[in-house]
mmCIF file of C-alpha atoms in Angstrom:
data_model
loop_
_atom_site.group_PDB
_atom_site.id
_atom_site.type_symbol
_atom_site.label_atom_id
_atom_site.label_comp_id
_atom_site.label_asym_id
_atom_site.label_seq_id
_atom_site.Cartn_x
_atom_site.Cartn_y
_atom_site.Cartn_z
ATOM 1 C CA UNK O 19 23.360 12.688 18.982
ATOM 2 C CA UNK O 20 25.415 14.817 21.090
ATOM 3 C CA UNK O 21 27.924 15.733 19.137
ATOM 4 C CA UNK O 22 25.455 16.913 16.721
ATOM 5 C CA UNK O 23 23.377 18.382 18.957
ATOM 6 C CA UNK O 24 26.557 20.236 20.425
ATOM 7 C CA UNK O 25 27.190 21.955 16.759
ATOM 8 C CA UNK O 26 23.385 22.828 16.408
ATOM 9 C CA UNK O 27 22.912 24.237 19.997
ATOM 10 C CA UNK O 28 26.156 24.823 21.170
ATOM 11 C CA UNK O 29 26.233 23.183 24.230
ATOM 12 C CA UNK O 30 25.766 19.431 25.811
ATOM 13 C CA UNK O 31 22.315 17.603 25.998
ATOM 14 C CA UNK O 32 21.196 16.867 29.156
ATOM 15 C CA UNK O 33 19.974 13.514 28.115
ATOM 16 C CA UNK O 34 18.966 11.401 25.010
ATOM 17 C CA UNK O 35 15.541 9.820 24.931
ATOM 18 C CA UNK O 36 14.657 7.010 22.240
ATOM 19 C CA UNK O 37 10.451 5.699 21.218
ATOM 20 C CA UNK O 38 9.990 3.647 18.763
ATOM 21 C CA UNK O 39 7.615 3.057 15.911
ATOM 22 C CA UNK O 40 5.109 0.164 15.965
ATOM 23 C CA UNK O 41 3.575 -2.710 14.203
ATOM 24 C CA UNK O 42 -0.185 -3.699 14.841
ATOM 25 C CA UNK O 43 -0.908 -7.175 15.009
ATOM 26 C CA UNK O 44 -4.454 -6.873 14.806
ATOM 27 C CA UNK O 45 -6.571 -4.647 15.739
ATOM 28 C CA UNK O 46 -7.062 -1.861 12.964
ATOM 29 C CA UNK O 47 -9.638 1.243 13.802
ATOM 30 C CA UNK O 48 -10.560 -0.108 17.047
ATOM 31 C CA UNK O 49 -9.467 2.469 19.315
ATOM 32 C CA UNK O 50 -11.402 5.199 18.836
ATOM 33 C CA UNK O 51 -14.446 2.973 19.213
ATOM 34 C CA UNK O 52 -13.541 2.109 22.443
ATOM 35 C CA UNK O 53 -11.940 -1.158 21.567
ATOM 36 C CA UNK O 54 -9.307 -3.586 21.265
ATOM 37 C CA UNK O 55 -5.946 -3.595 19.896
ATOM 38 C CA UNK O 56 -2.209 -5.709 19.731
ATOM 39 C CA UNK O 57 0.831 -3.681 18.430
ATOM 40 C CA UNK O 58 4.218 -4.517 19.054
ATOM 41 C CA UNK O 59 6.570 -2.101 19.301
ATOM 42 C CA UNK O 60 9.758 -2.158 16.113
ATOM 43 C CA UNK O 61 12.982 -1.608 16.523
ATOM 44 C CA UNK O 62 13.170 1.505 14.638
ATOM 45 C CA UNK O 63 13.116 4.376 16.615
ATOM 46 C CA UNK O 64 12.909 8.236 17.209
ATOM 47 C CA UNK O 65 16.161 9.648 19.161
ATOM 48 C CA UNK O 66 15.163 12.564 21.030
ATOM 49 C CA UNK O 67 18.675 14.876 22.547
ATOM 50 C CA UNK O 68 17.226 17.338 24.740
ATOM 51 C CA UNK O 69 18.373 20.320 27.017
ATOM 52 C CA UNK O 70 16.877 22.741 29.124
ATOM 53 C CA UNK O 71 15.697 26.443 28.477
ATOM 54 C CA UNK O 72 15.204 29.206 30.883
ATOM 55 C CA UNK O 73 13.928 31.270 28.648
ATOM 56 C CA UNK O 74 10.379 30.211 27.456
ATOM 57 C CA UNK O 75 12.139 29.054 24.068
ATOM 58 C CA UNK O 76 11.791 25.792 22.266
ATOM 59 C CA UNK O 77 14.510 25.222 19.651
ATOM 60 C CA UNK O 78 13.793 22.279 17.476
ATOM 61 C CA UNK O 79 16.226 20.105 14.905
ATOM 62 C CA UNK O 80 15.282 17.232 12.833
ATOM 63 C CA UNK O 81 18.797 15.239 10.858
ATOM 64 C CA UNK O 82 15.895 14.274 8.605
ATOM 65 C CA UNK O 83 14.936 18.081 7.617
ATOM 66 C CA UNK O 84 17.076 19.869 5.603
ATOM 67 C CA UNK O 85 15.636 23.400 6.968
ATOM 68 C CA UNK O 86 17.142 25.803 9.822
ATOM 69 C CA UNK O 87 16.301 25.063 13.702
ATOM 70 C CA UNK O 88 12.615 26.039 14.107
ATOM 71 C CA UNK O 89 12.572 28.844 17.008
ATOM 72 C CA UNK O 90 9.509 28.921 19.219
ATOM 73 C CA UNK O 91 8.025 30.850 22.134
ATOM 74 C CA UNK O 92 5.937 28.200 24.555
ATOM 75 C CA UNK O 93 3.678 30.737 25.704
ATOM 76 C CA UNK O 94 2.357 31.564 22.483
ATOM 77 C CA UNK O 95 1.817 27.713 21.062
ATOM 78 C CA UNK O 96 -1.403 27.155 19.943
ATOM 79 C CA UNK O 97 -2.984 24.441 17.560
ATOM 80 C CA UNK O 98 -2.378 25.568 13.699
ATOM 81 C CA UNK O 99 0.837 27.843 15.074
ATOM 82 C CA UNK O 100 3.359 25.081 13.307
ATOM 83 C CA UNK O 101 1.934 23.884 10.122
ATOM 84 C CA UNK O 102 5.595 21.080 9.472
ATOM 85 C CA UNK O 103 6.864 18.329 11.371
ATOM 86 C CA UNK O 104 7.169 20.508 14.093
ATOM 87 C CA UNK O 105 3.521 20.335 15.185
ATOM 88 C CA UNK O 106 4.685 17.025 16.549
ATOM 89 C CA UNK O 107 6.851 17.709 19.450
ATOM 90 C CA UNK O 108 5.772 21.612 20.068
ATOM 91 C CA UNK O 109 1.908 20.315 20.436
ATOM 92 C CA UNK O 110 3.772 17.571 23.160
ATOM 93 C CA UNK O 111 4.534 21.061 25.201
ATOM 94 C CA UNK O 112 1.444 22.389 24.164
ATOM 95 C CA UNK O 113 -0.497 19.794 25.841
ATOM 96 C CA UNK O 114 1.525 19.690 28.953
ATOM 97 C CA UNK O 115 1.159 22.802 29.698
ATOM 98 C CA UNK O 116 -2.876 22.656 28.706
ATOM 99 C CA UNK O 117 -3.283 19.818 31.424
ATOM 100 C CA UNK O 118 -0.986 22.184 34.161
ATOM 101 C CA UNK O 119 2.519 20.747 33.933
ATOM 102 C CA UNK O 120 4.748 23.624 34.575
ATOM 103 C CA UNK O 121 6.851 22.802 31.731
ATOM 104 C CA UNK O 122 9.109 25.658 29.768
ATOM 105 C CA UNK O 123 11.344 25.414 26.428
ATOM 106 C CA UNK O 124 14.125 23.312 25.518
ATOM 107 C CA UNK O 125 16.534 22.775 22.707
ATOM 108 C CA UNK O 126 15.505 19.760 20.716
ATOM 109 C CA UNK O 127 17.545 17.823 18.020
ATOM 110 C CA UNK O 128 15.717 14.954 16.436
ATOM 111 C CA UNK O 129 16.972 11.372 14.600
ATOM 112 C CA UNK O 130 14.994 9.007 13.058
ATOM 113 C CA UNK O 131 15.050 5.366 11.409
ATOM 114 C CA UNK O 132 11.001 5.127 11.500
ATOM 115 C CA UNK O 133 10.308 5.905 7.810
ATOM 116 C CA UNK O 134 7.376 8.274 7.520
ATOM 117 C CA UNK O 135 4.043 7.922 5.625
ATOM 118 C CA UNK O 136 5.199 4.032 6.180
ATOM 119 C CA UNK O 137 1.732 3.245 8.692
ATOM 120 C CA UNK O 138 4.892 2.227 11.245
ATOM 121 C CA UNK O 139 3.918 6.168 13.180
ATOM 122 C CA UNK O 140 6.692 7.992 13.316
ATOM 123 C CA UNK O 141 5.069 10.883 14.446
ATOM 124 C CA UNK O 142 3.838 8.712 17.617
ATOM 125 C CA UNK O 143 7.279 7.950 18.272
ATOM 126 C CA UNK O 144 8.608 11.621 18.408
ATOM 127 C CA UNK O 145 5.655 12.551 20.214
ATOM 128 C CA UNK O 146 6.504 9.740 23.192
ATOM 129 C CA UNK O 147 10.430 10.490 22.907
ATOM 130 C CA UNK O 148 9.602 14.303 23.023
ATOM 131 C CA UNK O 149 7.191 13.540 26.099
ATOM 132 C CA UNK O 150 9.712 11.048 27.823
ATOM 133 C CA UNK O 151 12.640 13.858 27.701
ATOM 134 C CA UNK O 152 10.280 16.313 29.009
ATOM 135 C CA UNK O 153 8.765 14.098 31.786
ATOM 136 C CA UNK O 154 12.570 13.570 33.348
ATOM 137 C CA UNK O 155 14.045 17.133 32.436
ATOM 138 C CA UNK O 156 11.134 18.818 34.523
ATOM 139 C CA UNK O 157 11.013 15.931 36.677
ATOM 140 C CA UNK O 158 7.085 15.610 36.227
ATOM 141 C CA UNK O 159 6.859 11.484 37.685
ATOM 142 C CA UNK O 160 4.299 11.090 34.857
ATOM 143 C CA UNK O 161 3.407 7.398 34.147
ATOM 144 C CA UNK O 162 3.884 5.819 30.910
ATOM 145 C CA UNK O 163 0.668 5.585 30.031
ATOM 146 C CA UNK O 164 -0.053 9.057 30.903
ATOM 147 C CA UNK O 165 2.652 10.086 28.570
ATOM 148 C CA UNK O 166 1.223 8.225 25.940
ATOM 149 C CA UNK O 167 -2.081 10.411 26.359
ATOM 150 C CA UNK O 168 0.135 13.317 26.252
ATOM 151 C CA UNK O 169 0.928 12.720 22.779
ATOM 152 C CA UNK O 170 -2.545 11.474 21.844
ATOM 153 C CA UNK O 171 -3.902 14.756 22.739
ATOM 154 C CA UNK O 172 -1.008 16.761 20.698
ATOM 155 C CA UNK O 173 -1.651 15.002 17.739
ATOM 156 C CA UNK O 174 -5.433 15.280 17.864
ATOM 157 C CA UNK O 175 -6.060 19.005 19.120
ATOM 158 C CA UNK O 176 -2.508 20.329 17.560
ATOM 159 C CA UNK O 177 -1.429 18.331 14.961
ATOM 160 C CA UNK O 178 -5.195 18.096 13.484
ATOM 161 C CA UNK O 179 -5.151 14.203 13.403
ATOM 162 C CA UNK O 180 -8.428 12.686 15.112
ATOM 163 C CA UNK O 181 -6.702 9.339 15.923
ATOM 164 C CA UNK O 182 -7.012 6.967 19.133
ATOM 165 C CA UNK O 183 -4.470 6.292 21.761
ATOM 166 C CA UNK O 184 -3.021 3.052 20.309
ATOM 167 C CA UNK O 185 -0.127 4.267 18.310
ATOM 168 C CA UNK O 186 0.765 6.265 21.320
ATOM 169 C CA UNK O 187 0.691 3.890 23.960
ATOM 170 C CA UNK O 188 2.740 1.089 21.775
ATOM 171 C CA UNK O 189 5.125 3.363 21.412
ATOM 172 C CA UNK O 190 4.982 4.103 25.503
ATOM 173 C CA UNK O 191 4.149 0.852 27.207
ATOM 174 C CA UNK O 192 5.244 -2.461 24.791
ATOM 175 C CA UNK O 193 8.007 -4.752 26.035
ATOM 176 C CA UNK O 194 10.720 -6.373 24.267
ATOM 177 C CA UNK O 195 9.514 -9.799 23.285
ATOM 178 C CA UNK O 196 5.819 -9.168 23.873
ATOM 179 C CA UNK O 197 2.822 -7.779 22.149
ATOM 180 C CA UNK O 198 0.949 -5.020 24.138
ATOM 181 C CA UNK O 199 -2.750 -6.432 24.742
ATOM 182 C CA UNK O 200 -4.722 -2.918 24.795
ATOM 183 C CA UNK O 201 -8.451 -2.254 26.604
ATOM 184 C CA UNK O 202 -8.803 1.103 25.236
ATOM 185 C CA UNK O 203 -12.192 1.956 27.371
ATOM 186 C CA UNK O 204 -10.439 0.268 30.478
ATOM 187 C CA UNK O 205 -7.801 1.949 29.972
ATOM 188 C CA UNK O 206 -5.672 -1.211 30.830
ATOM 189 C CA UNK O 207 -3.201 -3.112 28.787
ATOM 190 C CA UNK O 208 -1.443 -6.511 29.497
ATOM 191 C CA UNK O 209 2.429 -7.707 28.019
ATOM 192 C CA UNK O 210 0.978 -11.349 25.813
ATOM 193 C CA UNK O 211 4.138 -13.567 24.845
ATOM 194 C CA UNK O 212 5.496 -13.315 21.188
ATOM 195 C CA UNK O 213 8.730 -14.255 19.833
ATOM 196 C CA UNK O 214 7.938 -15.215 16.485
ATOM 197 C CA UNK O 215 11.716 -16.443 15.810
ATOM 198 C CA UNK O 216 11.503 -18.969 18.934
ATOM 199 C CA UNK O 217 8.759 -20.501 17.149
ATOM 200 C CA UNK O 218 10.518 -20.835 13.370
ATOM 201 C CA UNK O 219 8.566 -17.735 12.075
ATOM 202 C CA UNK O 220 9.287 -14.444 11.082
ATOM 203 C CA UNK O 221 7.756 -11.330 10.940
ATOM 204 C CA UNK O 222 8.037 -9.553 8.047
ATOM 205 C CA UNK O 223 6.922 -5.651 6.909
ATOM 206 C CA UNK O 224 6.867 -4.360 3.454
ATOM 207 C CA UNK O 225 6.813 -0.919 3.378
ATOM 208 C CA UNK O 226 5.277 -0.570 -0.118
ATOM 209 C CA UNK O 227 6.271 3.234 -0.650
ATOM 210 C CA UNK O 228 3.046 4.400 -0.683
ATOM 211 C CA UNK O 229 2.886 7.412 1.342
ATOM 212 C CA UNK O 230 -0.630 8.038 3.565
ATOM 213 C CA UNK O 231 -1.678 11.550 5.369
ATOM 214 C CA UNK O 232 -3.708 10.905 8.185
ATOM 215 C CA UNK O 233 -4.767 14.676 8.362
ATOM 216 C CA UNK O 234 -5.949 14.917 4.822
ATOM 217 C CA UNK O 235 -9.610 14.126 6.384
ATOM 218 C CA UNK O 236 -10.506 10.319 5.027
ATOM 219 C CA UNK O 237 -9.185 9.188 8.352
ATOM 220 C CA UNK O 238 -11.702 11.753 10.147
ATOM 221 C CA UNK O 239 -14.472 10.492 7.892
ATOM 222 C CA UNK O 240 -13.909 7.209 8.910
ATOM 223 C CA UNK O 241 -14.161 8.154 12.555
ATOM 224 C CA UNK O 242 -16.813 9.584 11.787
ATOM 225 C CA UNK O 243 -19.031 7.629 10.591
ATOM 226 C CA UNK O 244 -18.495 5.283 13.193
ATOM 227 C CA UNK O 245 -19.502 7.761 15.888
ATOM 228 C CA UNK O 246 -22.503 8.862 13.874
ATOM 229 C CA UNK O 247 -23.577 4.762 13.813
ATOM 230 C CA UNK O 248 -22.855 4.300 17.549
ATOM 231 C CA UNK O 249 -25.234 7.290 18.429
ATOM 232 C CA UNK O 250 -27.757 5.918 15.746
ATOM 233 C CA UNK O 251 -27.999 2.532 17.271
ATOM 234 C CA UNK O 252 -27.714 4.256 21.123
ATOM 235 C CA UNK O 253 -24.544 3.243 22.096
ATOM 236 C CA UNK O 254 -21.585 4.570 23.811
ATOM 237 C CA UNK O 255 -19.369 3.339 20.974
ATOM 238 C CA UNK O 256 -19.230 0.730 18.283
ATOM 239 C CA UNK O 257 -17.226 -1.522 21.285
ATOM 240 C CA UNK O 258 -20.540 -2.463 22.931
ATOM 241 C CA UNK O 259 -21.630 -4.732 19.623
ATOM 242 C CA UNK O 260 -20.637 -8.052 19.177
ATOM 243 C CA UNK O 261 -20.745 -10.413 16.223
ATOM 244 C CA UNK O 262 -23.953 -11.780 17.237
ATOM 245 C CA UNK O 263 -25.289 -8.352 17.245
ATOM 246 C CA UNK O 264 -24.323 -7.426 13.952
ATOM 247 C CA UNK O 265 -27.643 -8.727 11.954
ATOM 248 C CA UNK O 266 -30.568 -6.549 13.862
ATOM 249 C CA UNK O 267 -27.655 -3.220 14.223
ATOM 250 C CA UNK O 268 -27.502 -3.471 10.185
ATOM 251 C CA UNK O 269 -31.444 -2.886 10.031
ATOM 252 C CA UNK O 270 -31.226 0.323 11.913
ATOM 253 C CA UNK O 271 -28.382 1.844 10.051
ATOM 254 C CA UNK O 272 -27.844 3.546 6.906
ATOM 255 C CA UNK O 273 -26.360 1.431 4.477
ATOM 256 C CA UNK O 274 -22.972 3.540 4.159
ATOM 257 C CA UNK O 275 -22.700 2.673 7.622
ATOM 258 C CA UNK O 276 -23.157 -0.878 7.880
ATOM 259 C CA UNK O 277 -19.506 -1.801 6.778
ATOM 260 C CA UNK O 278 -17.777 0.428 8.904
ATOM 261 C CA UNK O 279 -19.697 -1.421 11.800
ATOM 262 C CA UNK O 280 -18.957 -5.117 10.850
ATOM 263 C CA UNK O 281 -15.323 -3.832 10.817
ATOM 264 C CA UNK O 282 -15.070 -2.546 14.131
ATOM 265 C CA UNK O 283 -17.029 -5.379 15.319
ATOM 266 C CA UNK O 284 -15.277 -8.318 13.821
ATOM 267 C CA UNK O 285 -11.664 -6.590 14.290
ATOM 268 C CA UNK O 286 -12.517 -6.482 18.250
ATOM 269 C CA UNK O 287 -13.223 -10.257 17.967
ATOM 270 C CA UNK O 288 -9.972 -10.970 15.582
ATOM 271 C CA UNK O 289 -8.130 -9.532 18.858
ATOM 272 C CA UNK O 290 -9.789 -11.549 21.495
ATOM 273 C CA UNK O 291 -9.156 -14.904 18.993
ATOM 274 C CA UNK O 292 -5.774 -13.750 18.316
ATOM 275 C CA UNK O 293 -4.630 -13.074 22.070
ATOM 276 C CA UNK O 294 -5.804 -16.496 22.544
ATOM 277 C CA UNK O 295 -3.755 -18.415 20.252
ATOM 278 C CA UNK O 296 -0.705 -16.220 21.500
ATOM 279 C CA UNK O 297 -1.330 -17.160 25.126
ATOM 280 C CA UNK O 298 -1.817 -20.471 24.096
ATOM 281 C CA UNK O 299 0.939 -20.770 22.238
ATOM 282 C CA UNK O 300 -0.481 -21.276 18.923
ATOM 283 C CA UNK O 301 1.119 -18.538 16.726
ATOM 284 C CA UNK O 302 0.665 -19.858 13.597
ATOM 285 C CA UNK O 303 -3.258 -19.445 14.130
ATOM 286 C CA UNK O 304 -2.273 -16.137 13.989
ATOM 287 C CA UNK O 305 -1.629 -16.000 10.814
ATOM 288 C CA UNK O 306 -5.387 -16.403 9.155
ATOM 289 C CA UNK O 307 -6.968 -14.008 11.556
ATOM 290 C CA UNK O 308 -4.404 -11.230 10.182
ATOM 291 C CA UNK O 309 -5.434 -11.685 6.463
ATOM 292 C CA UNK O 310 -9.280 -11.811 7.814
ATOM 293 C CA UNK O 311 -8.590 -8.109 9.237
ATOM 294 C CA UNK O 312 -6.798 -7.261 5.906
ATOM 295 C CA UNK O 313 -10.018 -8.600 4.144
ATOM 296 C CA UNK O 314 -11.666 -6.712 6.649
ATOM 297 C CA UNK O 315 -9.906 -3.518 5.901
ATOM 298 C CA UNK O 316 -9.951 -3.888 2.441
ATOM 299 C CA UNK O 317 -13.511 -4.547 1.531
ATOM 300 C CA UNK O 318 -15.322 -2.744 4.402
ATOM 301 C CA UNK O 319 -13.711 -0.026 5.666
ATOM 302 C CA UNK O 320 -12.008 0.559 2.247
ATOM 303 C CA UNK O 321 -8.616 1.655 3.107
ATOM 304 C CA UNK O 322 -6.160 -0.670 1.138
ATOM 305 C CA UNK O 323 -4.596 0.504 -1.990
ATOM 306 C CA UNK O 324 -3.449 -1.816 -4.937
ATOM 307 C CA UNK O 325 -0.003 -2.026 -3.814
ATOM 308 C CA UNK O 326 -0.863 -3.522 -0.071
ATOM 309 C CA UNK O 327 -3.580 -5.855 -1.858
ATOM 310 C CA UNK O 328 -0.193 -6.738 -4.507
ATOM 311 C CA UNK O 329 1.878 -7.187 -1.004
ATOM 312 C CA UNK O 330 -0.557 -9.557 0.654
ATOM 313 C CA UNK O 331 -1.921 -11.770 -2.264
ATOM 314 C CA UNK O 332 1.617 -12.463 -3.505
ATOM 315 C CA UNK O 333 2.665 -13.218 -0.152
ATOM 316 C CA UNK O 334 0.260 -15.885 0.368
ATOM 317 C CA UNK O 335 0.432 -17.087 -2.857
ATOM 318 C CA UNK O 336 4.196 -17.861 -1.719
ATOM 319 C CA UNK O 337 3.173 -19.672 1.197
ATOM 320 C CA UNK O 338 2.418 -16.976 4.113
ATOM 321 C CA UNK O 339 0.645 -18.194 7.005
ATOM 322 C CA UNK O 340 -1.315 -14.492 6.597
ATOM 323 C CA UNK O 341 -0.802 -11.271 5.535
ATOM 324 C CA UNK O 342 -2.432 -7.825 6.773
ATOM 325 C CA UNK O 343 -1.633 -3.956 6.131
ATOM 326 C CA UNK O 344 -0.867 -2.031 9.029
ATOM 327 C CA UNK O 345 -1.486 1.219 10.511
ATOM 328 C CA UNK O 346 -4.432 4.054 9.383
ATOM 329 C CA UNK O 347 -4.390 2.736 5.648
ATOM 330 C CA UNK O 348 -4.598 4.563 2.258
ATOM 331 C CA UNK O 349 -0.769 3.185 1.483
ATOM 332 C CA UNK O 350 1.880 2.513 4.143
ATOM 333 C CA UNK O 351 3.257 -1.112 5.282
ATOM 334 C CA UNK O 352 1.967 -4.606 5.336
ATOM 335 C CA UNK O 353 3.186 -7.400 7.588
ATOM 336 C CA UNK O 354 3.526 -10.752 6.657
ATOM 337 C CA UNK O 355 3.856 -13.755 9.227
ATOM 338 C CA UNK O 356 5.902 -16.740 7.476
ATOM 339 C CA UNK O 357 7.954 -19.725 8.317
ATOM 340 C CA UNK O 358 11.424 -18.798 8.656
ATOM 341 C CA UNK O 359 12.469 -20.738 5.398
ATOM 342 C CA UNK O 360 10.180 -19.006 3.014
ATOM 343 C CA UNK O 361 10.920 -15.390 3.611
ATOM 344 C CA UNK O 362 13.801 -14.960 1.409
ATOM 345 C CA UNK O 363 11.751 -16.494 -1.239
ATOM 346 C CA UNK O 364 8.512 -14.881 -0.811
ATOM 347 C CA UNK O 365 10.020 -11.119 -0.429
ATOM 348 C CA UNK O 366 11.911 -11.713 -3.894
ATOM 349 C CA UNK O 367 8.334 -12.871 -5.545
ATOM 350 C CA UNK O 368 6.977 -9.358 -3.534
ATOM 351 C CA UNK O 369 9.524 -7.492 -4.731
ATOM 352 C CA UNK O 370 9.283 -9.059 -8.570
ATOM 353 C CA UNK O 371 5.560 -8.667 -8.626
ATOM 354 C CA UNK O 372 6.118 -5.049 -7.785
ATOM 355 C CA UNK O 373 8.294 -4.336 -10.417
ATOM 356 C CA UNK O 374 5.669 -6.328 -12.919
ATOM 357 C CA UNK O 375 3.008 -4.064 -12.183
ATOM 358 C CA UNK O 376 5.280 -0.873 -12.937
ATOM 359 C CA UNK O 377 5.506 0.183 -8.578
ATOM 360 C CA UNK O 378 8.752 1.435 -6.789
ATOM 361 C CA UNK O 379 10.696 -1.035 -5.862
ATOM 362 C CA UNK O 380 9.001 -1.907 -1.766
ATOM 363 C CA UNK O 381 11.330 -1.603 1.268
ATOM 364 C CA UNK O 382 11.357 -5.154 3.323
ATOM 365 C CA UNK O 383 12.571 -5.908 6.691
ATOM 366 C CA UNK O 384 11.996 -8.190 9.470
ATOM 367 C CA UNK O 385 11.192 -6.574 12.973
ATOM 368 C CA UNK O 386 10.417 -8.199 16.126
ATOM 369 C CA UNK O 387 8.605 -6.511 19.302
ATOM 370 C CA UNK O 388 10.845 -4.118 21.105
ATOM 371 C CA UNK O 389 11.407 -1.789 24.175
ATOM 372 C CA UNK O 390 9.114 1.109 24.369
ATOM 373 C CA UNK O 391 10.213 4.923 25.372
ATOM 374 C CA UNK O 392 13.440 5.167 27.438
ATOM 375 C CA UNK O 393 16.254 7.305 28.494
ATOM 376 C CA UNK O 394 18.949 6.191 26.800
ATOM 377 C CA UNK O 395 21.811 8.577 27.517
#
């Protein structure tokens, strides 16, 4: 990173910052309802080299671009001003500035091994390594979590994606070895044991090549509806319904609605169930409640695609203890919990079943729950 950064900017970083992608457990749409959700954080991450500017210029470099450095002015960002990858890390200073951070430009070069479009959010992870090198170079003594928010608010109100604050704060706030509990209306989240490997399982993604685009406006629908059924039945959000309530909410709803609502509901209930096996323990139980949510997912909220669906019913038809896609939906990854012994197995069947229904070849690989955003350098 610095050498590179040296022969794109001409002189040393003053630091290198690294965020990583995540993983959701369970926990899928949840967020902006006010809810519940458990990501991990992968080991794939964003590298972020950063240096100084004194002259109200941010300089930005991506070793995944093939384009020149983009050359802004901080003073004149504004949501819509950078229409490519970009947005990411400029709205980052945007919103800084916005909440009264007396921040100024930098030179930026950026490395990735978070594949995009892959539901694993990348651009979370540049957004928390951009904020992390810009929290130490103008010495702001902003909290993790704050951060997090930081990047939430760039990618809602500069990047043009409406989505919660769990991709963000995985990124921020997970441990190594742990899966981050998250109380989105609280505001609170707590570290819950998980080392599948110490327990003879693995944790498996399959990136099935299907690239999503969270700003092409299904994602937005989907929010909205659920805000639109929250006011309808007089709540502050979805969060305040439970199970139990789900029978006399359905009679006051349009019928559109009603799925979207026994999503959000049940999902905030797969969390509570699956943070209690994990505490307990018990992480095989957690393998049923993830292909619940991916039923959940796929038949409610209608976000699968025929390649996850492919990913999950061949993987429990080759002895999975569950299966589940990950992240916004409409392509992306799907993780697969399994005994240790059967992965090699059941990611050849995945693999063969792919190439049997004519689909690109999917990209597999085990993770398990990392560090979150750090000076590394």
């Amino acid at each position: 990173m610095t050498e590179v950064f040296r022969r794109i900017f001409g002189a040393d970083p003053e630091g290198v910052w690294a965020a990583p992608g995540r993983v959701n457990l369970i926990g899928e749409h949840t967020d902006y309802n006010d809810g519940f959700a458990l990501p991990i954080a992968i080991p794939q991450h964003t590298l972020v080299a950063a240096r100084r500017r004194q002259d109200g210029r941010l300089r930005l470099h991506s070793a995944q671009g093939d384009g020149p450095v983009i050359d802004l002015r901080v003073d004149r960002l504004a949501p819509g001003a950078v229409s490519t990858w970009g947005a990411y890390p400029a709205g980052v200073v945007w919103a800084l500035r916005e909440a009264g951070h007396p921040v100024g430009g930098a030179d930026l070069h950026v490395d990735s091994t978070v594949p995009a479009g892959a539901g694993l959010s990348s651009s979370a992870a540049l957004e928390c390594a951009v904020a992390f090198a810009y929290n130490d170079l103008y010495g702001l003594d902003l909290s993790a979590t704050a951060l997090a928010l930081i990047g939430q608010r760039a990618e809602n109100a500069f990047a043009g994606v409406p989505c919660g604050a769990m991709d963000q704060l995985a990124s921020a706030c997970c441990t190594a070895g742990a899966a981050l509990h998250l109380d989105i209306r609280a505001g609170a989240h707590q570290q819950i044991p998980f080392a599948p490997q110490g327990h003879g399982m693995s944790l498996l993604v399959v990136d099935t090549r299907v690239k999503h685009d969270l700003g092409d406006g299904a994602y937005a629908a989907l929010r909205a509806g659920c805000e639109q059924a929250a006011r309808l039945l007089g709540l502050a959000a979805l969060r305040d319904l439970t199970p139990a309530d789900l029978p006399r909410a359905a009679t006051g709803l349009p019928a559109p609605l009603v799925p979207l609502v026994r999503h959000v509901v049940t999902e905030n209930a797969r969390v509570t169930d699956a943070v209690s096996h994990l505490r307990a323990g018990r992480l095989a139980a957690l393998g049923p409640i993830l292909t619940d949510g991916h039923a959940s997912l796929r038949d409610d909220f209608r976000i699968s695609c025929a390649e996850s669906d492919l990913v999950v019913d061949t993987a429990l038809a080759h002895g999975a203890l569950g299966a589940r896609m990950t992240g916004g939906g409409f392509g992306g990854s799907v993780i697969v919990l399994a005994e240790e012994g059967r992965v090699e197995a059941l990611g050849a069947a995945v693999t063969t079943a792919f190439r049997a229904a004519g689909y690109q070849a999917p990209h597999l690989f085990p993770v398990s729950p990392a560090a979150g955003a750090r000076r590394i350098a």
